[in-house]
Coordinates of C-alpha atoms and ligand atoms in Angstrom, one line a residue:
X1 CA 18.0 -19.1 -13.0
X2 CA 14.5 -20.4 -12.1
X3 CA 12.2 -21.4 -14.9
X4 CA 9.7 -18.5 -15.6
X5 CA 6.5 -19.7 -17.3
X6 CA 4.0 -17.1 -16.2
X7 CA 3.8 -13.6 -14.5
X8 CA 3.1 -15.4 -11.2
X9 CA 6.6 -16.9 -11.4
X10 CA 8.0 -13.4 -11.7
X11 CA 5.9 -12.2 -8.7
X12 CA 7.3 -15.0 -6.5
X13 CA 10.9 -14.2 -7.5
X14 CA 10.3 -10.5 -7.0
X15 CA 9.1 -11.2 -3.5
X16 CA 12.2 -13.1 -2.7
X17 CA 14.6 -10.6 -4.1
X18 CA 13.2 -7.1 -3.1
X19 CA 13.0 -5.8 0.5
X20 CA 9.5 -6.3 1.9
X21 CA 8.8 -2.5 2.1
X22 CA 9.1 -2.1 -1.7
X23 CA 7.6 -5.6 -2.7
X24 CA 4.6 -4.8 -0.5
X25 CA 4.3 -1.3 -2.0
X26 CA 3.8 -3.0 -5.4
X27 CA 1.7 -5.9 -4.3
X28 CA -0.8 -4.0 -2.2
X29 CA -4.2 -2.4 -2.5
X30 CA -6.3 0.0 -0.4
X31 CA -7.9 -1.1 2.9
X32 CA -9.2 -4.7 2.5
X33 CA -7.9 -5.0 -1.0
X34 CA -11.4 -6.1 -2.3
X35 CA -11.0 -4.0 -5.5
X36 CA -7.4 -5.0 -6.0
X37 CA -8.4 -8.7 -5.9
X38 CA -11.6 -8.2 -7.9
X39 CA -9.5 -6.7 -10.7
X40 CA -7.7 -10.0 -11.1
X41 CA -10.5 -12.3 -10.2
X42 CA -13.1 -10.9 -12.6
X43 CA -10.8 -11.7 -15.6
X44 CA -10.9 -15.3 -14.5
X45 CA -14.7 -15.4 -14.6
X46 CA -14.8 -14.7 -18.3
X47 CA -15.0 -17.6 -20.7
X48 CA -14.0 -17.7 -24.3
X49 CA -15.4 -19.5 -27.4
X50 CA -13.0 -22.1 -28.8
X51 CA -13.1 -22.3 -32.6
X52 CA -11.6 -25.1 -34.8
X53 CA -10.8 -25.7 -38.4
X54 CA -9.9 -21.9 -39.0
X55 CA -6.7 -21.1 -40.8
X56 CA -4.7 -19.5 -38.0
X57 CA -1.2 -19.8 -39.5
X58 CA -0.2 -16.2 -39.9
X59 CA -1.1 -14.2 -36.8
X60 CA -0.4 -10.6 -35.9
X61 CA -0.4 -8.7 -32.6
X62 CA 0.5 -5.4 -34.2
X63 CA -1.8 -2.5 -33.3
X64 CA -1.8 1.2 -32.7
X65 CA -2.1 3.3 -29.6
X66 CA -2.5 7.1 -30.0
X67 CA -1.6 6.5 -33.6
X68 CA 1.8 5.0 -32.7
X69 CA 2.6 1.5 -34.0
X70 CA 2.9 -0.9 -31.1
X71 CA 4.0 -4.6 -31.1
X72 CA 0.9 -5.5 -29.2
X73 CA -1.9 -3.3 -27.6
X74 CA -0.2 -3.2 -24.2
X75 CA 1.6 -0.3 -22.6
X76 CA 3.5 0.0 -19.3
X77 CA 1.4 1.9 -16.8
X78 CA 3.0 4.7 -14.7
X79 CA 4.2 3.3 -11.4
X80 CA 5.8 5.5 -8.7
X81 CA 9.1 4.4 -7.2
X82 CA 9.9 1.9 -9.9
X83 CA 13.6 2.7 -9.2
X84 CA 13.2 1.2 -5.8
X85 CA 12.1 -2.2 -7.2
X86 CA 15.4 -2.4 -9.0
X87 CA 18.3 0.1 -9.2
X88 CA 17.6 2.7 -12.0
X89 CA 14.4 0.8 -12.6
X90 CA 12.7 3.3 -14.8
X91 CA 15.5 3.3 -17.2
X92 CA 15.6 -0.5 -17.4
X93 CA 11.8 -0.7 -17.9
X94 CA 11.8 2.0 -20.5
X95 CA 14.6 0.4 -22.5
X96 CA 12.9 -3.1 -22.3
X97 CA 9.6 -1.5 -23.5
X98 CA 11.4 0.4 -26.3
X99 CA 13.1 -2.8 -27.5
X100 CA 9.9 -4.8 -27.4
X101 CA 8.0 -2.1 -29.2
X102 CA 5.4 -1.0 -26.6
X103 CA 4.9 2.3 -24.9
X104 CA 6.4 3.1 -21.5
X105 CA 4.8 5.7 -19.2
X106 CA 7.0 7.5 -16.6
X107 CA 5.4 8.5 -13.4
X108 CA 5.6 11.9 -11.8
X109 CA 6.8 10.1 -8.7
X110 CA 9.5 8.2 -10.4
X111 CA 13.0 7.8 -9.1
X112 CA 14.8 8.4 -12.4
X113 CA 13.9 11.9 -13.8
X114 CA 12.3 12.7 -17.1
X115 CA 15.6 14.0 -18.4
X116 CA 17.5 11.0 -17.2
X117 CA 15.1 8.5 -18.9
X118 CA 15.2 10.5 -22.1
X119 CA 19.0 10.5 -22.1
X120 CA 19.0 6.7 -21.9
X121 CA 16.3 5.9 -24.5
X122 CA 16.0 6.7 -28.1
X123 CA 12.2 6.6 -28.6
X124 CA 9.7 9.0 -27.1
X125 CA 8.0 7.7 -24.0
X126 CA 4.8 9.0 -22.3
X127 CA 4.7 11.2 -19.1
X128 CA 2.2 10.7 -16.3
X129 CA 1.2 13.9 -14.4
X130 CA -0.1 14.2 -10.9
X131 CA -1.6 17.6 -10.2
X132 CA 0.1 19.3 -7.3
X133 CA -1.0 22.4 -5.4
X134 CA 2.1 24.2 -6.6
X135 CA 0.9 24.9 -10.2
X136 CA 4.2 26.5 -11.2
X137 CA 5.8 23.2 -10.5
X138 CA 3.1 21.4 -12.6
X139 CA 3.6 23.9 -15.4
X140 CA 7.4 23.3 -15.3
X141 CA 6.8 19.5 -15.2
X142 CA 4.6 19.7 -18.4
X143 CA 7.3 21.8 -20.2
X144 CA 10.0 19.4 -19.1
X145 CA 8.1 16.5 -20.5
X146 CA 7.6 18.4 -23.8
X147 CA 11.3 19.4 -23.9
X148 CA 12.3 15.7 -23.3
X149 CA 10.3 14.7 -26.3
X150 CA 7.5 12.8 -24.5
X151 CA 4.8 12.0 -27.0
X152 CA 1.8 11.9 -24.7
X153 CA 0.7 13.3 -21.4
X154 CA -1.2 10.8 -19.1
X155 CA -3.1 13.0 -16.6
X156 CA -4.1 10.9 -13.5
X157 CA -7.4 12.1 -12.0
X158 CA -7.9 9.5 -9.3
X159 CA -5.3 10.6 -6.8
X160 CA -6.5 13.9 -5.4
X161 CA -6.0 12.3 -2.1
X162 CA -4.2 9.1 -1.1
X163 CA -5.9 5.8 -0.5
X164 CA -4.8 4.1 2.6
X165 CA -2.7 0.9 2.2
X166 CA -2.2 -0.8 5.4
X167 CA 1.0 -2.6 4.4
X168 CA 2.8 0.6 3.6
X169 CA 1.9 2.0 7.0
X170 CA 3.1 -1.2 8.8
X171 CA 6.3 -1.3 6.8
X172 CA 7.2 2.3 7.5
X173 CA 7.0 3.2 3.8
X174 CA 7.1 7.0 4.1
X175 CA 9.4 9.9 3.1
X176 CA 11.9 9.4 4.7
X177 CA 11.2 5.7 5.4
X178 CA 10.8 4.6 9.1
X179 CA 13.7 2.2 9.7
X180 CA 13.3 -0.4 12.4
X181 CA 15.5 -3.4 13.4
X182 CA 13.1 -5.5 11.4
X183 CA 13.7 -3.4 8.3
X184 CA 17.5 -3.6 8.6
X185 CA 17.2 -7.3 9.0
X186 CA 15.0 -7.6 5.9
X187 CA 17.3 -5.5 3.8
X188 CA 20.3 -7.6 5.0
X189 CA 18.6 -10.6 3.5
X190 CA 18.6 -9.0 0.1
X191 CA 22.3 -8.2 -0.5
X192 CA 22.0 -8.1 -4.2
X193 CA 19.3 -5.4 -4.1
X194 CA 21.3 -3.5 -1.4
X195 CA 24.5 -3.6 -3.5
X196 CA 22.6 -2.4 -6.6
X197 CA 21.2 0.5 -4.7
X198 CA 24.5 1.5 -3.2
X199 CA 25.8 1.5 -6.8
X200 CA 23.4 4.1 -8.1
X201 CA 22.9 7.8 -7.2
X202 CA 19.2 7.6 -8.2
X203 CA 17.5 7.0 -4.9
X204 CA 15.0 9.9 -4.5
X205 CA 12.1 11.4 -6.5
X206 CA 14.1 12.5 -9.5
X207 CA 11.4 14.8 -11.0
X208 CA 10.9 16.6 -7.7
X209 CA 14.1 16.9 -5.7
X210 CA 15.8 20.1 -6.8
X211 CA 12.9 21.1 -9.0
X212 CA 10.1 21.9 -6.5
X213 CA 10.2 24.7 -4.0
X214 CA 10.4 23.2 -0.5
X215 CA 11.7 19.8 -1.6
X216 CA 15.5 20.1 -1.4
X217 CA 16.3 17.0 0.7
X218 CA 14.6 13.8 2.1
X219 CA 13.1 15.6 5.2
X220 CA 11.6 18.5 3.3
X221 CA 10.6 16.1 0.5
X222 CA 8.4 14.2 3.0
X223 CA 6.7 17.4 4.0
X224 CA 6.3 18.5 0.4
X225 CA 4.8 15.2 -0.7
X226 CA 2.3 15.2 2.2
X227 CA 1.0 18.7 1.5
X228 CA 1.1 18.7 -2.3
X229 CA -1.7 16.4 -3.6
X230 CA -4.5 18.7 -4.7
X231 CA -8.0 17.9 -3.6
X232 CA -9.4 20.9 -5.5
X233 CA -8.5 19.4 -8.9
X234 CA -11.4 19.8 -11.3
X235 CA -12.3 19.9 -15.0
X236 CA -11.1 23.6 -15.4
X237 CA -7.6 22.3 -14.4
X238 CA -7.8 19.6 -17.0
X239 CA -8.5 22.2 -19.7
X240 CA -5.6 24.3 -18.5
X241 CA -3.3 21.3 -18.6
X242 CA -4.6 20.3 -22.0
X243 CA -3.8 23.8 -23.3
X244 CA -0.4 24.1 -21.7
X245 CA 0.6 20.7 -23.0
X246 CA -0.8 21.1 -26.5
X247 CA -0.1 17.4 -27.5
X248 CA -1.8 14.0 -27.1
X249 CA -3.7 13.8 -23.8
X250 CA -4.8 10.7 -22.0
X251 CA -7.0 10.9 -18.9
X252 CA -6.4 8.1 -16.4
X253 CA -8.8 6.9 -13.7
X254 CA -12.1 7.0 -15.4
X255 CA -14.7 4.5 -14.0
X256 CA -18.0 6.2 -14.8
X257 CA -19.7 6.9 -18.1
X258 CA -20.5 10.5 -17.0
X259 CA -16.8 11.1 -16.4
X260 CA -16.0 9.4 -19.8
X261 CA -18.3 11.8 -21.6
X262 CA -16.7 14.7 -19.8
X263 CA -13.2 13.4 -20.9
X264 CA -14.4 13.2 -24.5
X265 CA -15.9 16.7 -24.3
X266 CA -12.5 18.2 -23.1
X267 CA -10.9 16.6 -26.1
X268 CA -8.9 13.8 -24.6
X269 CA -7.3 11.4 -27.1
X270 CA -7.7 8.4 -24.9
X271 CA -9.1 7.5 -21.5
X272 CA -7.9 4.8 -19.1
X273 CA -10.6 2.8 -17.4
X274 CA -8.8 2.3 -14.2
X275 CA -9.3 2.2 -10.4
X276 CA -5.5 2.7 -9.9
X277 CA -5.0 -1.0 -9.5
X278 CA -7.3 -1.1 -6.5
X279 CA -5.0 1.3 -4.6
X280 CA -7.5 4.2 -4.1
X281 CA -11.2 3.5 -3.6
X282 CA -11.5 0.0 -2.2
X283 CA -15.1 -1.0 -3.0
X284 CA -14.9 0.3 -6.6
X285 CA -15.8 -2.3 -9.1
X286 CA -13.2 -4.3 -11.1
X287 CA -12.1 -2.2 -14.0
X288 CA -13.2 -4.9 -16.5
X289 CA -16.7 -4.6 -15.0
X290 CA -16.8 -0.9 -15.4
X291 CA -15.7 -1.0 -19.0
X292 CA -18.8 -2.0 -21.0
X293 CA -20.9 1.0 -19.9
X294 CA -18.0 3.4 -20.8
X295 CA -17.7 1.8 -24.2
X296 CA -21.4 2.3 -24.7
X297 CA -21.1 5.9 -23.6
X298 CA -18.0 7.1 -25.6
X299 CA -16.9 4.2 -27.8
X300 CA -15.7 5.4 -31.2
X301 CA -15.1 9.0 -30.1
X302 CA -11.7 8.3 -28.4
X303 CA -9.4 5.5 -27.5
X304 CA -10.5 3.5 -24.5
X305 CA -7.7 1.5 -22.6
X306 CA -8.1 -0.6 -19.5
X307 CA -5.8 -1.4 -16.7
X308 CA -6.2 -3.3 -13.5
X309 CA -5.6 -7.0 -12.9
X310 CA -4.0 -7.9 -16.2
X311 CA -1.6 -10.7 -15.4
X312 CA -1.6 -12.5 -18.9
X313 CA -2.1 -12.2 -22.6
X314 CA -5.4 -13.9 -22.1
X315 CA -6.5 -11.0 -19.9
X316 CA -5.5 -8.6 -22.6
X317 CA -7.7 -10.4 -25.1
X318 CA -10.6 -10.3 -22.7
X319 CA -10.2 -6.6 -22.2
X320 CA -10.2 -6.1 -26.0
X321 CA -13.3 -8.4 -26.3
X322 CA -15.1 -6.1 -23.8
X323 CA -14.4 -3.2 -26.0
X324 CA -11.1 -1.7 -24.9
X325 CA -8.9 -0.5 -27.7
X326 CA -5.7 -1.0 -25.7
X327 CA -4.4 -2.0 -22.3
X328 CA -1.9 -1.2 -19.6
X329 CA 0.0 -3.3 -17.2
X330 CA 1.4 -2.2 -13.8
X331 CA 2.3 -4.9 -11.3
X332 CA 3.0 -7.5 -14.0
X333 CA 6.0 -5.6 -15.2
X334 CA 7.0 -4.5 -11.8
X335 CA 7.2 -8.2 -10.8
X336 CA 9.5 -8.8 -13.8
X337 CA 11.6 -5.8 -12.9
X338 CA 12.0 -6.7 -9.2
X339 CA 12.7 -10.4 -10.1
X340 CA 15.3 -9.9 -12.9
X341 CA 15.7 -6.2 -13.8
X342 CA 15.4 -5.2 -17.4
X343 CA 15.4 -8.8 -18.7
X344 CA 12.5 -9.5 -16.3
X345 CA 10.4 -6.7 -17.9
X346 CA 11.2 -8.2 -21.3
X347 CA 10.3 -11.7 -20.1
X348 CA 7.0 -10.3 -18.8
X349 CA 6.3 -8.8 -22.2
X350 CA 7.3 -12.0 -24.0
X351 CA 4.9 -14.0 -21.8
X352 CA 2.0 -11.7 -22.4
X353 CA 2.6 -11.6 -26.2
X354 CA 2.8 -15.3 -26.4
X355 CA -0.3 -15.9 -24.3
X356 CA -2.2 -13.3 -26.4
X357 CA -1.1 -15.0 -29.6
X358 CA -2.1 -18.5 -28.5
X359 CA -5.4 -17.4 -27.1
X360 CA -6.2 -15.6 -30.3
X361 CA -5.3 -18.8 -32.3
X362 CA -7.5 -21.0 -30.1
X363 CA -10.4 -18.6 -30.6
X364 CA -9.8 -18.7 -34.4
X365 CA -8.5 -15.1 -34.8
X366 CA -5.4 -14.1 -36.7
X367 CA -5.3 -10.3 -36.2
X368 CA -5.5 -8.8 -32.8
X369 CA -7.5 -5.9 -34.3
X370 CA -10.3 -8.3 -35.1
X371 CA -10.8 -9.3 -31.4
X372 CA -14.3 -8.3 -30.3
X373 CA -17.3 -9.6 -28.2
X374 CA -17.7 -12.5 -30.6
X375 CA -15.0 -14.4 -28.7
X376 CA -16.9 -14.3 -25.4
X377 CA -18.8 -17.3 -24.5
X378 CA -22.0 -17.2 -22.6
X379 CA -24.2 -20.1 -21.4
Ligands
FMN401 C1 3.5 0.2 -7.2 C2 2.5 1.0 -8.0 C3 2.7 2.4 -8.1 C4 1.8 3.2 -8.9 N1 2.1 4.5 -9.1 C5 1.3 5.2 -10.0 C6 1.6 6.5 -10.3 O1 2.6 7.0 -9.9 N2 0.8 7.2 -11.1 C7 -0.3 6.6 -11.7 O2 -1.0 7.2 -12.5 N3 -0.6 5.3 -11.3 C8 0.1 4.6 -10.5 N4 -0.1 3.3 -10.3 C9 -1.3 2.7 -10.9 C10 -0.9 2.0 -12.3 O3 -0.6 3.0 -13.2 C11 -2.1 1.2 -12.8 O4 -3.2 1.9 -12.9 C12 -2.3 -0.1 -12.0 O5 -1.0 -0.6 -11.6 C13 -3.0 -1.1 -12.9 O6 -3.2 -2.3 -12.1 P1 -2.3 -3.6 -12.2 O7 -1.2 -3.3 -11.3 O8 -3.2 -4.6 -11.6 O9 -1.9 -3.9 -13.6 C14 0.7 2.5 -9.5 C15 0.5 1.2 -9.4 C16 1.4 0.4 -8.6 C17 1.2 -1.1 -8.5

């Protein structure tokens, strides 16, 4: 087992162990990947104030997200096709999150279904909703999430149409996948992954196949997916979904103060400042750069979380210092999952918790809830 000291180690191992088609799906952004890379880079530009001779012996990372106690203010973001990074990936990631004490969010486009994940976990998870043209299907998904005991609905607003990711097109990542001799060779080089996939029955979109009209098999599923994203999605739909769901509502993909105010006005419990990990509008600012104006606009009226580019506990602390009340990680845990399965997700969470804890200590802070702009250094 290679030594894993940081999320980057997990990424390298993920790349070695998972077929290129699926590794690239995780490690890619739209078009030139400017926003994807900015998300990571802009965290590195932030400097922190080192404090000394402060009693930092007893430290705590415990916080709350949506009123739920969490081991640290970090949740696993919804990621489609997690079950292709590792067999039964969503179940492994949800279990790792549950054991660690952080929330897990299941994507609409997961491989394992809502019911399947619920059957394998004992604590409620969150469900992420994409709005499809087939509103009957959307209504049933909401009801299924409620019946499965999901404790929050994360409604993603930034994918009314799909961003273009060059790598996915080149790799033939479509439904069904375009298989070439190069793909076969690449799969053959990853026998562990192939054996694992042969050993599971979970290989298609579990929330969709058999549940949506027109998505009975792989071929019809491809046509269904291509035609179902809904460019007409608007705030009236958000209100309809809010009323149908009736529970905690989180709006994901907010990058502008105007949209944040609208989210507060419809009664969202939290928003996620997110550019979808740089996978949609290439050219959008890094999410950490979009955060301060949103905090100014709606801070105090609802929870404000940030995702995009978080690769360490230090990034989490920087997001909190910029005014976020919580954070989400996407690729960081996918790298762990692809590298080592469930234990890799746990390792990722341990690394982040440890880095957050040490950074707090160096900044003279004992309680994560006390992190604020005072830790930021400026010349
Ligand atoms: C492989 C992958 C799949 C994703 N699928 C979804 C999804 O199904 N629904 C969603 O709301 N966001 C999805 N996202 C976006 C994440 O929820 C999150 O916003 C993003 O990953 C955060 O950036 P980070 O990966 O740099 O942490 C996906 C991201 C990745 C990397």
